[in-house]
Amino acid sequence: ARELLANFYGRLSENSPAPSGGDETSINVQLKDDNIHNGKDAIDREVFDADGYVREMLERKKLQELLKADDAMCREIKTLSGDMQALVYENYSRFISATDTIRDMKQNVGALEDEMQSLMATMKEIDATSTAVNSSLADKRSQIDKLVRARR
């Protein structure tokens, strides 16, 4: 099987080091290290060359190592997906809370505007009443002023 894979994907050079075995974590680190040492961008970068990475993995790694790397990547993808869902839910909850707060503030401002309109109408009534009282007492005020001057 190794010979068929080597023929299909190209022969590994005789002096290339054999990949070392290990647990999934060391394989995952090894995969990233291989990618960095070969001058390609790391798997976590935006400009990651997926085709080149897969081609290199198929050339360098044994089937068992490829399966372990696949399992490790699947677990990492599920973990990252869960983290992303948690962030989306958290931000969605904050957004809903902010929307509710804005709605409450708008209702409070609306009620305040109604109270201000009522207050303005009441102040106009008070001003009109005050003006009417002042004008009705204006004659009496002038008579009182004359009496006060006369007493001095």
PDB file of C-alpha atoms in Angstrom:
ATOM      1  CA  ALA A   1       0.000   0.000   0.000  1.00  0.00           C
ATOM      2  CA  ARG A   2       2.848   2.362   0.835  1.00  0.00           C
ATOM      3  CA  GLU A   3       4.424   1.677  -2.555  1.00  0.00           C
ATOM      4  CA  LEU A   4       1.143   2.406  -4.370  1.00  0.00           C
ATOM      5  CA  LEU A   5       0.665   5.643  -2.442  1.00  0.00           C
ATOM      6  CA  ALA A   6       4.281   6.620  -3.096  1.00  0.00           C
ATOM      7  CA  ASN A   7       3.833   5.957  -6.838  1.00  0.00           C
ATOM      8  CA  PHE A   8       0.551   7.889  -6.960  1.00  0.00           C
ATOM      9  CA  TYR A   9       1.689  10.931  -4.938  1.00  0.00           C
ATOM     10  CA  GLY A  10       5.343  10.846  -5.925  1.00  0.00           C
ATOM     11  CA  ARG A  11       8.219   9.133  -4.197  1.00  0.00           C
ATOM     12  CA  LEU A  12       9.488  10.372  -0.890  1.00  0.00           C
ATOM     13  CA  SER A  13      13.133  11.281  -1.065  1.00  0.00           C
ATOM     14  CA  GLU A  14      15.357   8.639   0.418  1.00  0.00           C
ATOM     15  CA  ASN A  15      17.008  11.073   2.829  1.00  0.00           C
ATOM     16  CA  SER A  16      13.752  12.616   4.142  1.00  0.00           C
ATOM     17  CA  PRO A  17      13.221  11.780   7.795  1.00  0.00           C
ATOM     18  CA  ALA A  18      10.557   9.259   8.647  1.00  0.00           C
ATOM     19  CA  PRO A  19       7.645  10.813  10.497  1.00  0.00           C
ATOM     20  CA  SER A  20       7.622  10.066  14.173  1.00  0.00           C
ATOM     21  CA  GLY A  21       4.636   8.563  15.943  1.00  0.00           C
ATOM     22  CA  GLY A  22       2.944   9.951  19.031  1.00  0.00           C
ATOM     23  CA  ASP A  23      -0.309  11.113  20.436  1.00  0.00           C
ATOM     24  CA  GLU A  24      -2.739  13.426  18.638  1.00  0.00           C
ATOM     25  CA  THR A  25      -1.394  16.553  20.278  1.00  0.00           C
ATOM     26  CA  SER A  26       2.176  15.879  19.209  1.00  0.00           C
ATOM     27  CA  ILE A  27       0.968  15.002  15.707  1.00  0.00           C
ATOM     28  CA  ASN A  28      -1.008  18.240  15.518  1.00  0.00           C
ATOM     29  CA  VAL A  29       2.029  20.224  16.672  1.00  0.00           C
ATOM     30  CA  GLN A  30       4.239  18.248  14.295  1.00  0.00           C
ATOM     31  CA  LEU A  31       1.891  19.008  11.379  1.00  0.00           C
ATOM     32  CA  LYS A  32       2.024  22.729  12.131  1.00  0.00           C
ATOM     33  CA  ASP A  33       5.828  22.574  12.621  1.00  0.00           C
ATOM     34  CA  ASP A  34       6.247  20.732   9.291  1.00  0.00           C
ATOM     35  CA  ASN A  35       4.225  23.421   7.569  1.00  0.00           C
ATOM     36  CA  ILE A  36       6.236  26.247   9.134  1.00  0.00           C
ATOM     37  CA  HIS A  37       9.615  24.594   8.466  1.00  0.00           C
ATOM     38  CA  ASN A  38       8.728  24.138   4.797  1.00  0.00           C
ATOM     39  CA  GLY A  39       8.219  27.861   4.353  1.00  0.00           C
ATOM     40  CA  LYS A  40       4.444  27.696   4.071  1.00  0.00           C
ATOM     41  CA  ASP A  41       2.092  29.620   6.309  1.00  0.00           C
ATOM     42  CA  ALA A  42       0.804  27.971   9.460  1.00  0.00           C
ATOM     43  CA  ILE A  43      -2.613  26.314   9.319  1.00  0.00           C
ATOM     44  CA  ASP A  44      -4.140  29.065  11.479  1.00  0.00           C
ATOM     45  CA  ARG A  45      -3.246  31.864   9.086  1.00  0.00           C
ATOM     46  CA  GLU A  46      -5.580  33.451   6.539  1.00  0.00           C
ATOM     47  CA  VAL A  47      -3.250  32.719   3.624  1.00  0.00           C
ATOM     48  CA  PHE A  48      -2.943  29.021   4.431  1.00  0.00           C
ATOM     49  CA  ASP A  49      -2.333  26.821   1.350  1.00  0.00           C
ATOM     50  CA  ALA A  50      -4.735  23.929   1.996  1.00  0.00           C
ATOM     51  CA  ASP A  51      -3.928  22.051  -1.221  1.00  0.00           C
ATOM     52  CA  GLY A  52      -0.195  22.222  -0.596  1.00  0.00           C
ATOM     53  CA  TYR A  53      -0.667  21.208   3.012  1.00  0.00           C
ATOM     54  CA  VAL A  54      -2.748  18.146   2.061  1.00  0.00           C
ATOM     55  CA  ARG A  55      -0.334  17.196  -0.699  1.00  0.00           C
ATOM     56  CA  GLU A  56       2.602  17.451   1.714  1.00  0.00           C
ATOM     57  CA  MET A  57       0.768  15.471   4.397  1.00  0.00           C
ATOM     58  CA  LEU A  58      -0.023  12.687   1.943  1.00  0.00           C
ATOM     59  CA  GLU A  59       3.605  12.567   0.833  1.00  0.00           C
ATOM     60  CA  ARG A  60       5.153  12.585   4.322  1.00  0.00           C
ATOM     61  CA  LYS A  61       2.781  10.889   6.735  1.00  0.00           C
ATOM     62  CA  LYS A  62       1.718   7.310   7.164  1.00  0.00           C
ATOM     63  CA  LEU A  63      -1.947   6.359   6.994  1.00  0.00           C
ATOM     64  CA  GLN A  64      -2.180   5.906  10.775  1.00  0.00           C
ATOM     65  CA  GLU A  65      -0.689   9.362  11.326  1.00  0.00           C
ATOM     66  CA  LEU A  66      -3.091  10.853   8.782  1.00  0.00           C
ATOM     67  CA  LEU A  67      -6.049   9.277  10.589  1.00  0.00           C
ATOM     68  CA  LYS A  68      -4.825  10.572  13.953  1.00  0.00           C
ATOM     69  CA  ALA A  69      -4.319  14.040  12.458  1.00  0.00           C
ATOM     70  CA  ASP A  70      -7.831  13.886  10.987  1.00  0.00           C
ATOM     71  CA  ASP A  71      -9.290  12.942  14.380  1.00  0.00           C
ATOM     72  CA  ALA A  72      -7.348  15.720  16.090  1.00  0.00           C
ATOM     73  CA  MET A  73      -8.483  18.288  13.528  1.00  0.00           C
ATOM     74  CA  CYS A  74     -12.102  17.125  13.787  1.00  0.00           C
ATOM     75  CA  ARG A  75     -11.988  17.545  17.560  1.00  0.00           C
ATOM     76  CA  GLU A  76     -10.390  20.956  17.206  1.00  0.00           C
ATOM     77  CA  ILE A  77     -13.012  22.003  14.665  1.00  0.00           C
ATOM     78  CA  LYS A  78     -15.817  20.873  16.991  1.00  0.00           C
ATOM     79  CA  THR A  79     -14.231  22.736  19.897  1.00  0.00           C
ATOM     80  CA  LEU A  80     -13.787  25.905  17.853  1.00  0.00           C
ATOM     81  CA  SER A  81     -17.322  25.598  16.509  1.00  0.00           C
ATOM     82  CA  GLY A  82     -18.667  25.272  20.048  1.00  0.00           C
ATOM     83  CA  ASP A  83     -16.619  28.269  21.167  1.00  0.00           C
ATOM     84  CA  MET A  84     -17.919  30.294  18.226  1.00  0.00           C
ATOM     85  CA  GLN A  85     -21.509  29.311  19.003  1.00  0.00           C
ATOM     86  CA  ALA A  86     -21.000  30.344  22.625  1.00  0.00           C
ATOM     87  CA  LEU A  87     -19.627  33.724  21.523  1.00  0.00           C
ATOM     88  CA  VAL A  88     -22.511  34.238  19.108  1.00  0.00           C
ATOM     89  CA  TYR A  89     -25.037  33.339  21.812  1.00  0.00           C
ATOM     90  CA  GLU A  90     -23.339  35.630  24.340  1.00  0.00           C
ATOM     91  CA  ASN A  91     -23.217  38.538  21.904  1.00  0.00           C
ATOM     92  CA  TYR A  92     -26.792  37.847  20.794  1.00  0.00           C
ATOM     93  CA  SER A  93     -27.913  37.967  24.434  1.00  0.00           C
ATOM     94  CA  ARG A  94     -26.088  41.262  24.899  1.00  0.00           C
ATOM     95  CA  PHE A  95     -27.651  42.636  21.726  1.00  0.00           C
ATOM     96  CA  ILE A  96     -31.146  41.648  22.896  1.00  0.00           C
ATOM     97  CA  SER A  97     -30.468  43.194  26.314  1.00  0.00           C
ATOM     98  CA  ALA A  98     -29.249  46.427  24.702  1.00  0.00           C
ATOM     99  CA  THR A  99     -32.322  46.489  22.456  1.00  0.00           C
ATOM    100  CA  ASP A 100     -34.599  46.063  25.477  1.00  0.00           C
ATOM    101  CA  THR A 101     -32.763  48.854  27.311  1.00  0.00           C
ATOM    102  CA  ILE A 102     -33.115  51.208  24.334  1.00  0.00           C
ATOM    103  CA  ARG A 103     -36.820  50.378  24.040  1.00  0.00           C
ATOM    104  CA  ASP A 104     -37.319  51.108  27.770  1.00  0.00           C
ATOM    105  CA  MET A 105     -35.414  54.380  27.460  1.00  0.00           C
ATOM    106  CA  LYS A 106     -37.535  55.379  24.462  1.00  0.00           C
ATOM    107  CA  GLN A 107     -40.731  54.669  26.423  1.00  0.00           C
ATOM    108  CA  ASN A 108     -39.423  56.651  29.404  1.00  0.00           C
ATOM    109  CA  VAL A 109     -38.461  59.574  27.184  1.00  0.00           C
ATOM    110  CA  GLY A 110     -41.895  59.401  25.525  1.00  0.00           C
ATOM    111  CA  ALA A 111     -43.598  59.585  28.922  1.00  0.00           C
ATOM    112  CA  LEU A 112     -41.266  62.426  29.919  1.00  0.00           C
ATOM    113  CA  GLU A 113     -42.148  64.318  26.736  1.00  0.00           C
ATOM    114  CA  ASP A 114     -45.852  63.955  27.552  1.00  0.00           C
ATOM    115  CA  GLU A 115     -45.225  65.268  31.074  1.00  0.00           C
ATOM    116  CA  MET A 116     -43.224  68.194  29.659  1.00  0.00           C
ATOM    117  CA  GLN A 117     -46.088  69.076  27.287  1.00  0.00           C
ATOM    118  CA  SER A 118     -48.513  68.984  30.215  1.00  0.00           C
ATOM    119  CA  LEU A 119     -46.157  71.133  32.311  1.00  0.00           C
ATOM    120  CA  MET A 120     -45.807  73.678  29.502  1.00  0.00           C
ATOM    121  CA  ALA A 121     -49.601  73.913  29.148  1.00  0.00           C
ATOM    122  CA  THR A 122     -49.944  74.398  32.923  1.00  0.00           C
ATOM    123  CA  MET A 123     -47.221  77.089  32.912  1.00  0.00           C
ATOM    124  CA  LYS A 124     -49.040  78.930  30.101  1.00  0.00           C
ATOM    125  CA  GLU A 125     -52.251  78.843  32.155  1.00  0.00           C
ATOM    126  CA  ILE A 126     -50.384  80.170  35.209  1.00  0.00           C
ATOM    127  CA  ASP A 127     -48.826  82.937  33.104  1.00  0.00           C
ATOM    128  CA  ALA A 128     -52.198  83.891  31.660  1.00  0.00           C
ATOM    129  CA  THR A 129     -53.811  83.939  35.120  1.00  0.00           C
ATOM    130  CA  SER A 130     -50.891  85.966  36.519  1.00  0.00           C
ATOM    131  CA  THR A 131     -51.189  88.479  33.675  1.00  0.00           C
ATOM    132  CA  ALA A 132     -54.972  88.767  34.249  1.00  0.00           C
ATOM    133  CA  VAL A 133     -54.497  89.328  38.006  1.00  0.00           C
ATOM    134  CA  ASN A 134     -51.767  91.923  37.389  1.00  0.00           C
ATOM    135  CA  SER A 135     -53.901  93.807  34.875  1.00  0.00           C
ATOM    136  CA  SER A 136     -57.003  93.743  37.151  1.00  0.00           C
ATOM    137  CA  LEU A 137     -54.974  95.050  40.082  1.00  0.00           C
ATOM    138  CA  ALA A 138     -53.041  97.653  38.097  1.00  0.00           C
ATOM    139  CA  ASP A 139     -55.552 100.448  38.896  1.00  0.00           C
ATOM    140  CA  LYS A 140     -55.512  99.611  42.595  1.00  0.00           C
ATOM    141  CA  ARG A 141     -51.695  99.462  42.579  1.00  0.00           C
ATOM    142  CA  SER A 142     -51.429 102.975  41.215  1.00  0.00           C
ATOM    143  CA  GLN A 143     -53.883 104.219  43.865  1.00  0.00           C
ATOM    144  CA  ILE A 144     -51.823 102.492  46.602  1.00  0.00           C
ATOM    145  CA  ASP A 145     -48.651 104.104  45.232  1.00  0.00           C
ATOM    146  CA  LYS A 146     -50.287 107.553  45.429  1.00  0.00           C
ATOM    147  CA  LEU A 147     -51.367 106.935  49.047  1.00  0.00           C
ATOM    148  CA  VAL A 148     -47.913 105.735  50.064  1.00  0.00           C
ATOM    149  CA  ARG A 149     -46.306 108.850  48.544  1.00  0.00           C
ATOM    150  CA  ALA A 150     -48.788 111.073  50.226  1.00  0.00           C
ATOM    151  CA  ARG A 151     -47.990 109.607  53.634  1.00  0.00           C
ATOM    152  CA  ARG A 152     -44.276 110.256  53.319  1.00  0.00           C
TER     153      ARG A 152
END
